[in-house]
């Protein structure tokens, strides 16, 4: 798969997994084989009204449910660990002068912005005329996939493929999982160990024994 097809796949997945009312239009998927065939068959010609119905039936009440689309819901049970992950993701974005628009209503660790950032890096590498700058974009993409998107994205994709009520989003989950596996190979990263994929865990509350809580100070 060439760079343009990879970029197109990242962008399709990013937009399909975000709220249709954000205004973006679904781009076409490349003419690739495997799970791309199923996704194209289900998504080609889908209008915004249908897309909105599919999105809300899939994500309307599952932000912390069977397949949360946020990185910090995977393997980071404490508020402190979640804060560290969010800070690191935001740091990747800031290093390229980017941030998540607060009007979108999504955190930096949402799968949509993470996929969008990966597409951005790949496009920068593709268009770079300086080999050194192209290498920087590629190295950052490899690090971002290794430490973030490729670490939890396969788990999210598999859960979505198994549990989403709409077959369109089950196909998206399957495509995401398969695509990230191919990306790891292209970026020189080891394959994901299926037995060690992070699973969704609810955040644990901060214990009052650790920090002052309520009105007990000074008593």
Coordinates of C-alpha atoms in Angstrom, one line a residue:
X1 CA 0.0 0.0 0.0
X2 CA 1.5 3.4 -1.0
X3 CA 1.6 6.5 1.1
X4 CA -1.5 8.1 -0.4
X5 CA -3.6 5.0 0.2
X6 CA -2.4 4.8 3.8
X7 CA -3.3 8.5 4.3
X8 CA -6.7 7.9 2.8
X9 CA -7.3 5.0 5.2
X10 CA -6.2 7.0 8.2
X11 CA -8.5 9.9 7.2
X12 CA -11.5 7.6 6.5
X13 CA -11.1 5.9 9.9
X14 CA -10.6 9.2 11.7
X15 CA -13.7 10.8 10.3
X16 CA -15.9 7.7 10.5
X17 CA -15.1 7.4 14.2
X18 CA -16.0 11.1 15.0
X19 CA -19.4 12.7 15.3
X20 CA -20.9 13.5 11.8
X21 CA -22.1 16.8 13.1
X22 CA -18.5 18.0 13.3
X23 CA -19.1 18.7 9.5
X24 CA -16.4 16.6 7.8
X25 CA -17.3 14.4 4.9
X26 CA -16.4 10.8 4.6
X27 CA -13.5 10.4 2.1
X28 CA -13.5 7.3 -0.2
X29 CA -11.4 4.3 0.9
X30 CA -8.6 3.2 -1.4
X31 CA -9.0 0.1 -3.6
X32 CA -7.2 -2.3 -1.3
X33 CA -8.1 -5.9 -0.6
X34 CA -9.1 -7.6 2.7
X35 CA -11.1 -5.6 5.2
X36 CA -11.1 -2.6 2.9
X37 CA -13.5 -4.5 0.6
X38 CA -16.1 -5.0 3.3
X39 CA -15.8 -1.4 4.5
X40 CA -16.2 0.0 1.0
X41 CA -19.2 -2.1 0.4
X42 CA -20.9 -0.9 3.6
X43 CA -19.9 2.7 3.5
X44 CA -19.9 3.8 -0.1
X45 CA -22.9 6.0 -0.7
X46 CA -23.9 6.4 3.0
X47 CA -25.5 9.8 3.5
X48 CA -24.9 12.0 6.5
X49 CA -28.4 11.2 8.0
X50 CA -27.7 7.5 7.9
X51 CA -24.1 8.0 9.1
X52 CA -25.5 10.0 12.1
X53 CA -27.9 7.3 13.0
X54 CA -25.2 4.6 12.8
X55 CA -22.8 6.7 14.9
X56 CA -25.3 7.4 17.6
X57 CA -26.5 3.8 17.8
X58 CA -22.9 2.7 18.2
X59 CA -21.4 5.4 20.4
X60 CA -24.4 7.2 22.0
X61 CA -24.1 5.6 25.4
X62 CA -20.7 3.7 25.3
X63 CA -18.1 6.4 26.1
X64 CA -16.9 4.2 29.0
X65 CA -18.6 1.0 27.9
X66 CA -17.7 -2.1 25.9
X67 CA -15.5 -0.2 23.4
X68 CA -14.6 3.3 24.6
X69 CA -12.9 5.3 21.8
X70 CA -10.4 7.0 24.3
X71 CA -6.9 5.8 24.9
X72 CA -7.0 6.7 28.6
X73 CA -9.7 4.1 29.1
X74 CA -7.3 1.3 28.2
X75 CA -4.9 0.1 31.0
X76 CA -4.7 3.4 32.9
X77 CA -6.9 3.0 35.9
X78 CA -5.8 6.0 38.0
X79 CA -6.4 9.7 37.3
X80 CA -2.7 10.3 37.5
X81 CA -1.8 7.7 34.9
X82 CA -4.5 9.1 32.6
X83 CA -3.2 12.6 33.0
X84 CA 0.3 11.5 32.0
X85 CA -1.1 9.8 28.9
X86 CA -3.1 12.9 27.9
X87 CA 0.0 15.1 28.5
X88 CA 2.1 12.9 26.3
X89 CA -0.4 12.8 23.5
X90 CA -0.9 16.5 23.6
X91 CA 2.9 16.9 23.6
X92 CA 3.1 15.1 20.3
X93 CA 0.5 17.4 18.8
X94 CA 2.2 20.6 20.2
X95 CA 5.5 19.6 18.7
X96 CA 4.0 20.2 15.3
X97 CA 2.0 23.3 16.4
X98 CA -1.3 21.4 16.6
X99 CA -4.0 21.0 19.2
X100 CA -7.5 19.5 19.5
X101 CA -10.2 22.1 18.9
X102 CA -12.1 22.4 22.2
X103 CA -15.3 22.9 20.3
X104 CA -15.2 19.3 19.1
X105 CA -16.0 18.0 22.5
X106 CA -13.3 15.3 22.3
X107 CA -10.1 14.8 24.3
X108 CA -6.7 14.6 22.8
X109 CA -6.7 10.8 23.3
X110 CA -9.9 10.2 21.3
X111 CA -9.2 7.8 18.4
X112 CA -10.4 10.4 15.8
X113 CA -7.7 13.0 16.5
X114 CA -5.1 10.4 17.0
X115 CA -5.8 8.9 13.6
X116 CA -5.9 12.4 12.1
X117 CA -2.5 13.2 13.6
X118 CA -1.1 10.0 12.0
X119 CA -2.4 11.0 8.6
X120 CA -0.9 14.5 9.1
X121 CA 2.5 13.0 9.8
X122 CA 2.4 10.7 6.9
X123 CA 1.4 13.5 4.6
X124 CA 4.3 15.7 5.8
X125 CA 6.6 12.8 5.1
X126 CA 5.2 12.3 1.6
X127 CA 5.5 16.0 0.7
X128 CA 8.8 16.7 2.2
X129 CA 11.5 17.7 -0.2
X130 CA 14.3 17.5 2.4
X131 CA 15.1 13.8 3.3
X132 CA 16.0 14.9 6.8
X133 CA 12.6 16.4 7.4
X134 CA 10.9 13.4 5.9
X135 CA 12.8 11.2 8.3
X136 CA 11.7 13.3 11.3
X137 CA 8.0 12.9 10.3
X138 CA 8.4 9.1 9.8
X139 CA 10.3 8.7 13.2
X140 CA 7.6 10.7 15.0
X141 CA 4.8 8.6 13.4
X142 CA 6.6 5.4 14.4
X143 CA 7.0 6.7 18.0
X144 CA 3.3 7.8 18.1
X145 CA 2.1 4.4 16.8
X146 CA 4.4 2.6 19.1
X147 CA 3.5 4.5 22.3
X148 CA -0.1 5.4 21.6
X149 CA -2.3 4.7 18.6
X150 CA -0.8 1.3 17.8
X151 CA -0.7 0.3 21.5
X152 CA -4.4 0.6 22.3
X153 CA -6.0 1.0 18.8
X154 CA -6.0 -2.7 18.0
X155 CA -7.8 -3.5 21.3
X156 CA -10.4 -0.8 20.5
X157 CA -10.8 -2.1 16.9
X158 CA -11.3 -5.7 18.0
X159 CA -13.9 -4.7 20.6
X160 CA -15.7 -2.6 18.1
X161 CA -15.6 -5.4 15.5
X162 CA -17.2 -7.8 18.0
X163 CA -19.7 -5.6 19.9
X164 CA -20.9 -2.7 17.7
X165 CA -24.6 -2.9 17.0
X166 CA -24.2 -1.7 13.4
X167 CA -22.4 -3.9 10.8
X168 CA -20.9 -0.7 9.3
X169 CA -19.0 0.0 12.5
X170 CA -18.1 -3.6 13.0
X171 CA -16.4 -3.3 9.6
X172 CA -14.6 -0.1 10.7
X173 CA -13.3 -1.9 13.8
X174 CA -12.0 -4.8 11.7
X175 CA -10.3 -2.4 9.3
X176 CA -8.7 -0.4 12.1
X177 CA -7.2 -3.5 13.7
X178 CA -5.9 -4.9 10.3
X179 CA -4.6 -1.5 9.2
X180 CA -2.7 -0.8 12.4
X181 CA -1.1 -4.3 12.1
X182 CA 0.1 -3.4 8.6
X183 CA 1.3 0.0 9.8
X184 CA 3.5 -1.5 12.5
X185 CA 5.2 -3.6 9.9
X186 CA 5.8 -0.7 7.6
X187 CA 7.1 1.4 10.5
X188 CA 9.5 -1.3 11.6
X189 CA 7.6 -2.0 14.9
X190 CA 7.1 -5.5 16.4
X191 CA 3.7 -7.1 15.9
X192 CA 1.1 -6.7 18.7
X193 CA 0.9 -9.5 21.2
X194 CA -2.8 -10.4 21.2
X195 CA -2.5 -11.8 24.7
X196 CA -1.2 -8.5 26.1
X197 CA -3.6 -6.0 24.5
X198 CA -4.9 -3.5 27.0
X199 CA -8.5 -3.8 28.0
X200 CA -10.9 -1.1 29.0
X201 CA -10.7 -0.3 32.7
X202 CA -12.8 2.3 34.6
X203 CA -10.7 5.0 36.3
X204 CA -10.2 4.5 40.0
X205 CA -11.3 7.3 42.4
X206 CA -8.6 9.3 44.1
X207 CA -8.4 8.1 47.7
X208 CA -8.9 10.6 50.5
X209 CA -6.0 9.1 52.3
X210 CA -3.7 10.4 49.6
X211 CA -4.9 14.0 49.2
X212 CA -7.0 16.2 51.5
X213 CA -10.7 15.7 50.8
X214 CA -13.9 17.4 51.9
X215 CA -13.8 19.6 54.9
X216 CA -11.4 17.7 57.1
X217 CA -8.4 20.0 56.7
X218 CA -7.2 21.5 60.0
X219 CA -9.4 19.3 62.2

